[in-house]
Amino acid sequence: MNIEDVLRDTLADMAREEPPPPPERFLRTTLTATATGPRRVRRPGMALAAAAAVAVLAAGTVATVRGLSEQTPAPAVSTGPLTRPSGEVTASVERGPGARVIVMEGLRLADVLPRLARASGRPPAEFEHAARNGAALGLPDYANGSLEGFAFPGTYEVAPGRSAQEILADMVQRHRSTADQLGLAAGARRLGRGPRDIMIIASIVQAEASSRQDMPKIARTIYNRLDHRPPMMLKMDSPLMYALGKYAVEASAEDLRSRSRYNTYRYHGLPPGPIGNPGRDAIEAALRPAPGSWLYYVTVDPRTGATKFAGSDEEYESLLDERKRRIRAES
């Protein structure tokens, strides 16, 4: 199959693409989000990426289409970059004995399952049903029966004959192997946390970071806010955007009125579960945060994603001013 065929098939797939289901479909925890917020911001689809010809990388039976959003990191106006549409989506070029799909870091389960279904040719309902059967997938105890956060990113075989349960179980096994390699359980104890807390923090780090280099600093900022005395809320938008099923740069005033437990502007501590499926770098950052006293971070250059960190309100305000100056200079 040549590149023209890939683009043509991608455009056809996007024409049939539907928005992902809300995350609560796959969670054991009941979400209580009540705010509807402004009209849902649709994630850049495969057709947009293909039409813009940002990049198409074809090798064997795997194609990766880079989305426009990865080229424009989301700006930060409070504690840091906010949840944004995934920078990369995937599609299987050919179906056959060697068909594979790439699952990128940070994708929500609501995005992963439809992609797996399209690439494998199996019904989406089969993947949704399998995702709810945590015991059959081999989820660790600290997953609390929910696959979100434990569908490890990577390249997976989706050849005919492989069931949805087998494909998802492979992702869980990859998580368990990575957790063992990184010493998740021992590292969590060293930090005074449980493995589930580490995975929740890693998922936030994955959503918030503009670069891999920033991940350990963002992890440290999260720990500093969690451990602050007097108590300090996280006040990060990415968990709330997850609960509301949105991909937005900034939470609106109506969003912030949500009573979801994922609203870290309303409740202290971590949200009740992971907000996506983090990769190895984010998990390692959560286990080995950088040393520092930061309480805030700001993407001072939305064009490049350059992020700076602050340990006081005064430093934070200074970074916000720097960001505004850069935006004005480029407008």
mmCIF file of C-alpha atoms in Angstrom:
data_model
loop_
_atom_site.group_PDB
_atom_site.id
_atom_site.type_symbol
_atom_site.label_atom_id
_atom_site.label_comp_id
_atom_site.label_asym_id
_atom_site.label_seq_id
_atom_site.Cartn_x
_atom_site.Cartn_y
_atom_site.Cartn_z
ATOM 1 C CA MET A 1 0.000 0.000 0.000
ATOM 2 C CA ASN A 2 1.474 3.377 -0.978
ATOM 3 C CA ILE A 3 1.281 6.707 0.830
ATOM 4 C CA GLU A 4 -1.613 7.930 -1.324
ATOM 5 C CA ASP A 5 -3.649 4.882 -0.301
ATOM 6 C CA VAL A 6 -2.793 5.497 3.364
ATOM 7 C CA LEU A 7 -3.997 9.087 3.169
ATOM 8 C CA ARG A 8 -7.145 8.126 1.264
ATOM 9 C CA ASP A 9 -8.022 5.413 3.804
ATOM 10 C CA THR A 10 -7.260 7.755 6.681
ATOM 11 C CA LEU A 11 -9.603 10.408 5.313
ATOM 12 C CA ALA A 12 -12.293 7.808 4.831
ATOM 13 C CA ASP A 13 -11.863 6.584 8.411
ATOM 14 C CA MET A 14 -12.139 10.098 9.755
ATOM 15 C CA ALA A 15 -15.370 10.694 7.870
ATOM 16 C CA ARG A 16 -16.852 7.841 9.866
ATOM 17 C CA GLU A 17 -15.126 8.721 13.139
ATOM 18 C CA GLU A 18 -17.265 9.491 16.165
ATOM 19 C CA PRO A 19 -16.264 11.313 19.352
ATOM 20 C CA PRO A 20 -14.821 8.989 22.001
ATOM 21 C CA PRO A 21 -17.157 7.775 24.752
ATOM 22 C CA PRO A 22 -16.927 9.499 28.120
ATOM 23 C CA PRO A 23 -14.280 8.071 30.472
ATOM 24 C CA GLU A 24 -16.806 6.975 33.068
ATOM 25 C CA ARG A 25 -17.851 4.134 30.767
ATOM 26 C CA PHE A 26 -14.667 2.313 31.737
ATOM 27 C CA LEU A 27 -14.321 3.413 35.376
ATOM 28 C CA ARG A 28 -15.458 1.643 38.514
ATOM 29 C CA THR A 29 -15.504 4.989 40.316
ATOM 30 C CA THR A 30 -18.740 6.934 39.799
ATOM 31 C CA LEU A 31 -18.081 10.388 38.387
ATOM 32 C CA THR A 32 -20.311 13.242 39.499
ATOM 33 C CA ALA A 33 -19.468 15.936 36.954
ATOM 34 C CA THR A 34 -22.491 18.160 36.473
ATOM 35 C CA ALA A 35 -21.180 21.113 34.514
ATOM 36 C CA THR A 36 -21.587 20.869 30.785
ATOM 37 C CA GLY A 37 -19.258 23.744 29.960
ATOM 38 C CA PRO A 38 -18.936 25.266 26.503
ATOM 39 C CA ARG A 39 -19.279 23.233 23.342
ATOM 40 C CA ARG A 40 -16.894 20.306 23.378
ATOM 41 C CA VAL A 41 -13.643 21.068 21.603
ATOM 42 C CA ARG A 42 -13.154 18.291 19.067
ATOM 43 C CA ARG A 43 -9.733 16.742 18.959
ATOM 44 C CA PRO A 44 -7.806 17.169 15.715
ATOM 45 C CA GLY A 45 -8.734 14.115 13.698
ATOM 46 C CA MET A 46 -6.717 11.947 11.390
ATOM 47 C CA ALA A 47 -8.143 13.682 8.344
ATOM 48 C CA LEU A 48 -6.850 17.068 9.482
ATOM 49 C CA ALA A 49 -3.413 15.662 10.159
ATOM 50 C CA ALA A 50 -3.299 13.855 6.848
ATOM 51 C CA ALA A 51 -4.583 16.806 4.845
ATOM 52 C CA ALA A 52 -2.001 19.044 6.454
ATOM 53 C CA ALA A 53 0.651 16.428 5.610
ATOM 54 C CA VAL A 54 2.376 16.976 8.931
ATOM 55 C CA ALA A 55 3.946 13.527 8.813
ATOM 56 C CA VAL A 56 3.076 10.033 7.713
ATOM 57 C CA LEU A 57 5.513 7.308 8.656
ATOM 58 C CA ALA A 58 4.793 3.939 7.063
ATOM 59 C CA ALA A 59 6.795 0.822 7.826
ATOM 60 C CA GLY A 60 5.545 -2.665 7.124
ATOM 61 C CA THR A 61 2.004 -2.767 8.402
ATOM 62 C CA VAL A 62 2.201 0.184 10.793
ATOM 63 C CA ALA A 63 1.390 3.835 10.068
ATOM 64 C CA THR A 64 1.768 6.717 12.506
ATOM 65 C CA VAL A 65 0.056 10.034 11.769
ATOM 66 C CA ARG A 66 1.345 12.999 13.753
ATOM 67 C CA GLY A 67 -1.357 15.471 14.721
ATOM 68 C CA LEU A 68 -1.149 19.228 14.590
ATOM 69 C CA SER A 69 -1.627 19.542 18.348
ATOM 70 C CA GLU A 70 1.789 18.065 19.083
ATOM 71 C CA GLN A 71 3.373 20.907 17.148
ATOM 72 C CA THR A 72 1.558 23.525 19.266
ATOM 73 C CA PRO A 73 1.830 22.760 22.997
ATOM 74 C CA ALA A 74 -1.121 23.932 25.059
ATOM 75 C CA PRO A 75 -0.512 27.149 26.997
ATOM 76 C CA ALA A 76 -0.571 27.384 30.775
ATOM 77 C CA VAL A 77 -2.324 30.128 32.667
ATOM 78 C CA SER A 78 -2.281 28.655 36.170
ATOM 79 C CA THR A 79 -0.191 25.723 37.395
ATOM 80 C CA GLY A 80 0.849 24.412 34.026
ATOM 81 C CA PRO A 81 -0.012 23.049 30.592
ATOM 82 C CA LEU A 82 -3.485 21.633 30.418
ATOM 83 C CA THR A 83 -4.866 18.514 28.814
ATOM 84 C CA ARG A 84 -4.836 18.690 25.072
ATOM 85 C CA PRO A 85 -5.727 16.289 22.267
ATOM 86 C CA SER A 86 -3.178 13.563 21.808
ATOM 87 C CA GLY A 87 -0.345 14.511 19.511
ATOM 88 C CA GLU A 88 -0.378 11.211 17.664
ATOM 89 C CA VAL A 89 -3.070 8.849 16.502
ATOM 90 C CA THR A 90 -2.574 5.536 14.821
ATOM 91 C CA ALA A 91 -4.100 3.420 12.121
ATOM 92 C CA SER A 92 -3.276 -0.043 10.836
ATOM 93 C CA VAL A 93 -2.236 0.183 7.197
ATOM 94 C CA GLU A 94 -3.009 -3.424 6.370
ATOM 95 C CA ARG A 95 -4.872 -6.161 8.109
ATOM 96 C CA GLY A 96 -3.233 -9.523 8.063
ATOM 97 C CA PRO A 97 -0.958 -11.854 10.007
ATOM 98 C CA GLY A 98 1.400 -8.994 10.922
ATOM 99 C CA ALA A 99 -1.086 -6.193 11.582
ATOM 100 C CA ARG A 100 -0.055 -3.918 14.461
ATOM 101 C CA VAL A 101 -1.178 -0.707 16.114
ATOM 102 C CA ILE A 102 0.844 1.917 17.990
ATOM 103 C CA VAL A 103 -0.681 3.290 21.202
ATOM 104 C CA MET A 104 0.998 6.553 22.179
ATOM 105 C CA GLU A 105 1.701 7.754 25.719
ATOM 106 C CA GLY A 106 -1.056 9.584 27.532
ATOM 107 C CA LEU A 107 -4.042 8.490 25.473
ATOM 108 C CA ARG A 108 -7.227 8.078 27.457
ATOM 109 C CA LEU A 109 -8.881 4.684 27.390
ATOM 110 C CA ALA A 110 -11.847 6.292 25.643
ATOM 111 C CA ASP A 111 -9.468 7.040 22.749
ATOM 112 C CA VAL A 112 -7.471 3.806 22.864
ATOM 113 C CA LEU A 113 -10.371 1.373 22.530
ATOM 114 C CA PRO A 114 -11.904 2.787 19.311
ATOM 115 C CA ARG A 115 -8.454 2.844 17.687
ATOM 116 C CA LEU A 116 -7.843 -0.765 18.617
ATOM 117 C CA ALA A 117 -11.250 -1.707 17.263
ATOM 118 C CA ARG A 118 -10.642 0.038 13.939
ATOM 119 C CA ALA A 119 -7.174 -1.433 13.525
ATOM 120 C CA SER A 120 -8.257 -4.971 14.427
ATOM 121 C CA GLY A 121 -11.582 -4.955 12.617
ATOM 122 C CA ARG A 122 -13.329 -6.155 15.764
ATOM 123 C CA PRO A 123 -16.490 -4.496 17.136
ATOM 124 C CA PRO A 124 -15.876 -1.601 19.554
ATOM 125 C CA ALA A 125 -18.314 -3.212 21.975
ATOM 126 C CA GLU A 126 -15.985 -6.210 22.296
ATOM 127 C CA PHE A 127 -13.171 -3.972 23.523
ATOM 128 C CA GLU A 128 -15.479 -2.047 25.856
ATOM 129 C CA HIS A 129 -16.729 -5.293 27.383
ATOM 130 C CA ALA A 130 -13.209 -6.677 27.769
ATOM 131 C CA ALA A 131 -12.004 -3.429 29.375
ATOM 132 C CA ARG A 132 -14.550 -3.863 32.170
ATOM 133 C CA ASN A 133 -13.321 -7.357 33.069
ATOM 134 C CA GLY A 134 -10.220 -6.421 35.013
ATOM 135 C CA ALA A 135 -9.685 -9.862 36.511
ATOM 136 C CA ALA A 136 -9.510 -11.507 33.076
ATOM 137 C CA LEU A 137 -6.988 -8.885 31.936
ATOM 138 C CA GLY A 138 -4.667 -9.575 34.850
ATOM 139 C CA LEU A 139 -4.882 -6.084 36.330
ATOM 140 C CA PRO A 140 -2.813 -5.554 39.494
ATOM 141 C CA ASP A 141 -4.696 -5.113 42.743
ATOM 142 C CA TYR A 142 -3.875 -1.400 42.894
ATOM 143 C CA ALA A 143 -5.773 -0.815 39.634
ATOM 144 C CA ASN A 144 -9.018 -1.310 41.590
ATOM 145 C CA GLY A 145 -10.547 -3.141 38.634
ATOM 146 C CA SER A 146 -10.227 -0.224 36.210
ATOM 147 C CA LEU A 147 -8.106 -0.452 33.055
ATOM 148 C CA GLU A 148 -7.558 3.321 32.807
ATOM 149 C CA GLY A 149 -3.925 4.055 33.575
ATOM 150 C CA PHE A 150 -2.784 0.458 32.984
ATOM 151 C CA ALA A 151 -3.222 0.061 29.206
ATOM 152 C CA PHE A 152 0.474 0.570 28.660
ATOM 153 C CA PRO A 153 1.548 2.475 25.519
ATOM 154 C CA GLY A 154 3.439 0.590 22.851
ATOM 155 C CA THR A 155 3.121 -1.412 19.642
ATOM 156 C CA TYR A 156 0.669 -4.320 19.725
ATOM 157 C CA GLU A 157 -0.387 -7.067 17.358
ATOM 158 C CA VAL A 158 -4.023 -6.820 16.301
ATOM 159 C CA ALA A 159 -4.006 -9.609 13.728
ATOM 160 C CA PRO A 160 -7.227 -11.492 12.965
ATOM 161 C CA GLY A 161 -7.833 -14.232 15.467
ATOM 162 C CA ARG A 162 -6.633 -12.172 18.436
ATOM 163 C CA SER A 163 -9.505 -11.270 20.743
ATOM 164 C CA ALA A 164 -10.015 -7.896 22.392
ATOM 165 C CA GLN A 165 -9.260 -9.509 25.749
ATOM 166 C CA GLU A 166 -5.929 -10.854 24.470
ATOM 167 C CA ILE A 167 -4.883 -7.477 23.073
ATOM 168 C CA LEU A 168 -5.804 -5.594 26.271
ATOM 169 C CA ALA A 169 -4.188 -8.278 28.431
ATOM 170 C CA ASP A 170 -0.959 -7.709 26.496
ATOM 171 C CA MET A 171 -1.132 -4.013 27.427
ATOM 172 C CA VAL A 172 -1.671 -4.838 31.097
ATOM 173 C CA GLN A 173 1.231 -7.297 31.056
ATOM 174 C CA ARG A 174 3.448 -4.590 29.543
ATOM 175 C CA HIS A 175 2.464 -2.312 32.412
ATOM 176 C CA ARG A 176 3.293 -4.974 34.976
ATOM 177 C CA SER A 177 6.681 -5.651 33.386
ATOM 178 C CA THR A 178 7.522 -1.957 33.317
ATOM 179 C CA ALA A 179 6.352 -1.527 36.909
ATOM 180 C CA ASP A 180 8.664 -4.358 37.981
ATOM 181 C CA GLN A 181 11.603 -2.906 36.044
ATOM 182 C CA LEU A 182 11.127 0.526 37.618
ATOM 183 C CA GLY A 183 10.519 -0.844 41.116
ATOM 184 C CA LEU A 184 7.040 0.675 41.380
ATOM 185 C CA ALA A 185 6.044 -0.927 44.686
ATOM 186 C CA ALA A 186 9.353 -0.211 46.464
ATOM 187 C CA GLY A 187 9.562 3.285 45.005
ATOM 188 C CA ALA A 188 6.047 4.089 46.157
ATOM 189 C CA ARG A 189 6.883 2.961 49.698
ATOM 190 C CA ARG A 190 10.001 5.118 49.667
ATOM 191 C CA LEU A 191 7.836 8.139 48.821
ATOM 192 C CA GLY A 192 5.234 7.249 51.457
ATOM 193 C CA ARG A 193 2.661 6.458 48.786
ATOM 194 C CA GLY A 194 0.975 3.448 47.257
ATOM 195 C CA PRO A 195 1.478 2.197 43.681
ATOM 196 C CA ARG A 196 -1.938 3.559 42.702
ATOM 197 C CA ASP A 197 -0.974 7.066 43.835
ATOM 198 C CA ILE A 198 2.171 6.862 41.722
ATOM 199 C CA MET A 199 0.163 5.878 38.644
ATOM 200 C CA ILE A 200 -2.311 8.718 39.199
ATOM 201 C CA ILE A 201 0.564 11.189 39.528
ATOM 202 C CA ALA A 202 2.262 9.723 36.452
ATOM 203 C CA SER A 203 -0.921 10.165 34.406
ATOM 204 C CA ILE A 204 -1.132 13.832 35.432
ATOM 205 C CA VAL A 205 2.555 14.344 34.642
ATOM 206 C CA GLN A 206 1.984 12.806 31.202
ATOM 207 C CA ALA A 207 -0.954 15.123 30.528
ATOM 208 C CA GLU A 208 0.715 18.271 31.821
ATOM 209 C CA ALA A 209 4.260 17.999 30.461
ATOM 210 C CA SER A 210 5.323 19.746 27.276
ATOM 211 C CA SER A 211 8.561 17.734 27.177
ATOM 212 C CA ARG A 212 10.119 14.657 28.736
ATOM 213 C CA GLN A 213 12.736 16.856 30.420
ATOM 214 C CA ASP A 214 10.022 18.713 32.360
ATOM 215 C CA MET A 215 8.399 15.569 33.741
ATOM 216 C CA PRO A 216 10.511 15.150 36.923
ATOM 217 C CA LYS A 217 10.012 18.834 37.788
ATOM 218 C CA ILE A 218 6.256 18.612 37.255
ATOM 219 C CA ALA A 219 6.163 15.505 39.443
ATOM 220 C CA ARG A 220 8.032 17.390 42.177
ATOM 221 C CA THR A 221 5.578 20.294 41.887
ATOM 222 C CA ILE A 222 2.678 17.880 42.379
ATOM 223 C CA TYR A 223 4.289 16.344 45.468
ATOM 224 C CA ASN A 224 5.086 19.787 46.879
ATOM 225 C CA ARG A 225 1.471 20.869 46.544
ATOM 226 C CA LEU A 226 0.159 17.609 48.005
ATOM 227 C CA ASP A 227 2.520 17.864 51.004
ATOM 228 C CA HIS A 228 2.205 21.618 51.542
ATOM 229 C CA ARG A 229 1.302 22.987 54.970
ATOM 230 C CA PRO A 230 -1.152 24.624 55.215
ATOM 231 C CA PRO A 231 -2.931 22.269 52.792
ATOM 232 C CA MET A 232 -2.859 23.322 49.127
ATOM 233 C CA MET A 233 -5.112 22.023 46.383
ATOM 234 C CA LEU A 234 -3.519 20.791 43.160
ATOM 235 C CA LYS A 235 -5.630 23.157 41.041
ATOM 236 C CA MET A 236 -4.689 21.462 37.778
ATOM 237 C CA ASP A 237 -7.093 21.425 34.866
ATOM 238 C CA SER A 238 -6.120 18.097 33.315
ATOM 239 C CA PRO A 239 -8.012 15.872 35.819
ATOM 240 C CA LEU A 240 -11.159 17.980 35.450
ATOM 241 C CA MET A 241 -10.946 17.937 31.649
ATOM 242 C CA TYR A 242 -10.696 14.165 31.846
ATOM 243 C CA ALA A 243 -13.800 13.877 34.007
ATOM 244 C CA LEU A 244 -15.782 16.135 31.688
ATOM 245 C CA GLY A 245 -14.629 14.229 28.606
ATOM 246 C CA LYS A 246 -13.085 17.358 27.136
ATOM 247 C CA TYR A 247 -9.879 18.322 25.401
ATOM 248 C CA ALA A 248 -9.403 21.967 26.234
ATOM 249 C CA VAL A 249 -6.628 24.426 26.896
ATOM 250 C CA GLU A 250 -8.247 25.904 29.980
ATOM 251 C CA ALA A 251 -11.196 25.048 32.213
ATOM 252 C CA SER A 252 -14.052 27.504 31.995
ATOM 253 C CA ALA A 253 -15.793 29.063 34.992
ATOM 254 C CA GLU A 254 -18.678 26.663 34.408
ATOM 255 C CA ASP A 255 -16.291 23.694 34.268
ATOM 256 C CA LEU A 256 -14.843 24.692 37.628
ATOM 257 C CA ARG A 257 -18.276 24.419 39.244
ATOM 258 C CA SER A 258 -18.261 20.670 38.583
ATOM 259 C CA ARG A 259 -18.658 18.504 41.679
ATOM 260 C CA SER A 260 -16.649 15.664 40.153
ATOM 261 C CA ARG A 261 -14.008 14.228 42.468
ATOM 262 C CA TYR A 262 -11.597 14.915 39.604
ATOM 263 C CA ASN A 263 -12.064 18.646 40.138
ATOM 264 C CA THR A 264 -8.820 19.489 41.939
ATOM 265 C CA TYR A 265 -10.003 23.085 42.338
ATOM 266 C CA ARG A 266 -12.739 21.840 44.687
ATOM 267 C CA TYR A 267 -11.156 18.890 46.495
ATOM 268 C CA HIS A 268 -7.799 18.380 48.193
ATOM 269 C CA GLY A 269 -5.493 15.538 47.275
ATOM 270 C CA LEU A 270 -5.254 13.412 44.168
ATOM 271 C CA PRO A 271 -8.190 12.597 41.883
ATOM 272 C CA PRO A 272 -9.636 9.115 42.451
ATOM 273 C CA GLY A 273 -7.913 7.475 39.480
ATOM 274 C CA PRO A 274 -5.519 7.902 36.558
ATOM 275 C CA ILE A 275 -6.587 10.348 33.842
ATOM 276 C CA GLY A 276 -4.877 8.540 30.966
ATOM 277 C CA ASN A 277 -2.333 5.853 30.260
ATOM 278 C CA PRO A 278 1.167 7.107 31.059
ATOM 279 C CA GLY A 279 4.374 5.834 29.529
ATOM 280 C CA ARG A 280 7.622 4.774 31.135
ATOM 281 C CA ASP A 281 9.102 8.291 31.333
ATOM 282 C CA ALA A 282 6.111 9.680 33.244
ATOM 283 C CA ILE A 283 6.052 6.738 35.672
ATOM 284 C CA GLU A 284 9.769 7.115 36.276
ATOM 285 C CA ALA A 285 9.310 10.856 36.887
ATOM 286 C CA ALA A 286 6.596 10.128 39.461
ATOM 287 C CA LEU A 287 8.943 7.680 41.194
ATOM 288 C CA ARG A 288 12.017 9.898 40.980
ATOM 289 C CA PRO A 289 10.911 13.530 41.066
ATOM 290 C CA ALA A 290 13.557 16.211 40.663
ATOM 291 C CA PRO A 291 14.706 18.011 43.807
ATOM 292 C CA GLY A 292 13.145 21.457 44.160
ATOM 293 C CA SER A 293 10.679 23.643 46.053
ATOM 294 C CA TRP A 294 8.411 24.518 43.108
ATOM 295 C CA LEU A 295 4.698 25.080 43.591
ATOM 296 C CA TYR A 296 3.826 26.411 40.135
ATOM 297 C CA TYR A 297 4.878 26.114 36.511
ATOM 298 C CA VAL A 298 4.005 28.158 33.459
ATOM 299 C CA THR A 299 4.542 27.528 29.778
ATOM 300 C CA VAL A 300 6.155 30.887 29.107
ATOM 301 C CA ASP A 301 6.444 30.282 25.357
ATOM 302 C CA PRO A 302 3.350 28.578 23.911
ATOM 303 C CA ARG A 303 5.100 28.318 20.534
ATOM 304 C CA THR A 304 7.958 26.126 21.773
ATOM 305 C CA GLY A 305 6.402 24.737 24.946
ATOM 306 C CA ALA A 306 9.222 26.186 27.079
ATOM 307 C CA THR A 307 8.171 25.835 30.717
ATOM 308 C CA LYS A 308 9.528 27.562 33.808
ATOM 309 C CA PHE A 309 8.933 26.739 37.462
ATOM 310 C CA ALA A 310 8.264 28.935 40.489
ATOM 311 C CA GLY A 311 8.380 28.429 44.236
ATOM 312 C CA SER A 312 6.455 31.528 45.326
ATOM 313 C CA ASP A 313 3.463 33.603 44.307
ATOM 314 C CA GLU A 314 5.785 36.431 43.277
ATOM 315 C CA GLU A 315 7.843 34.186 40.999
ATOM 316 C CA TYR A 316 4.660 32.752 39.559
ATOM 317 C CA GLU A 317 3.278 36.210 38.746
ATOM 318 C CA SER A 318 6.584 37.087 37.104
ATOM 319 C CA LEU A 319 6.350 34.030 34.868
ATOM 320 C CA LEU A 320 2.792 34.921 33.901
ATOM 321 C CA ASP A 321 4.018 38.387 32.914
ATOM 322 C CA GLU A 322 6.796 36.833 30.833
ATOM 323 C CA ARG A 323 4.265 34.656 29.070
ATOM 324 C CA LYS A 324 2.045 37.650 28.291
ATOM 325 C CA ARG A 325 4.996 39.599 26.905
ATOM 326 C CA ARG A 326 5.960 36.757 24.612
ATOM 327 C CA ILE A 327 2.409 36.390 23.346
ATOM 328 C CA ARG A 328 2.155 40.130 22.656
ATOM 329 C CA ALA A 329 5.523 40.148 20.866
ATOM 330 C CA GLU A 330 4.401 37.362 18.551
ATOM 331 C CA SER A 331 0.942 38.756 17.833
#
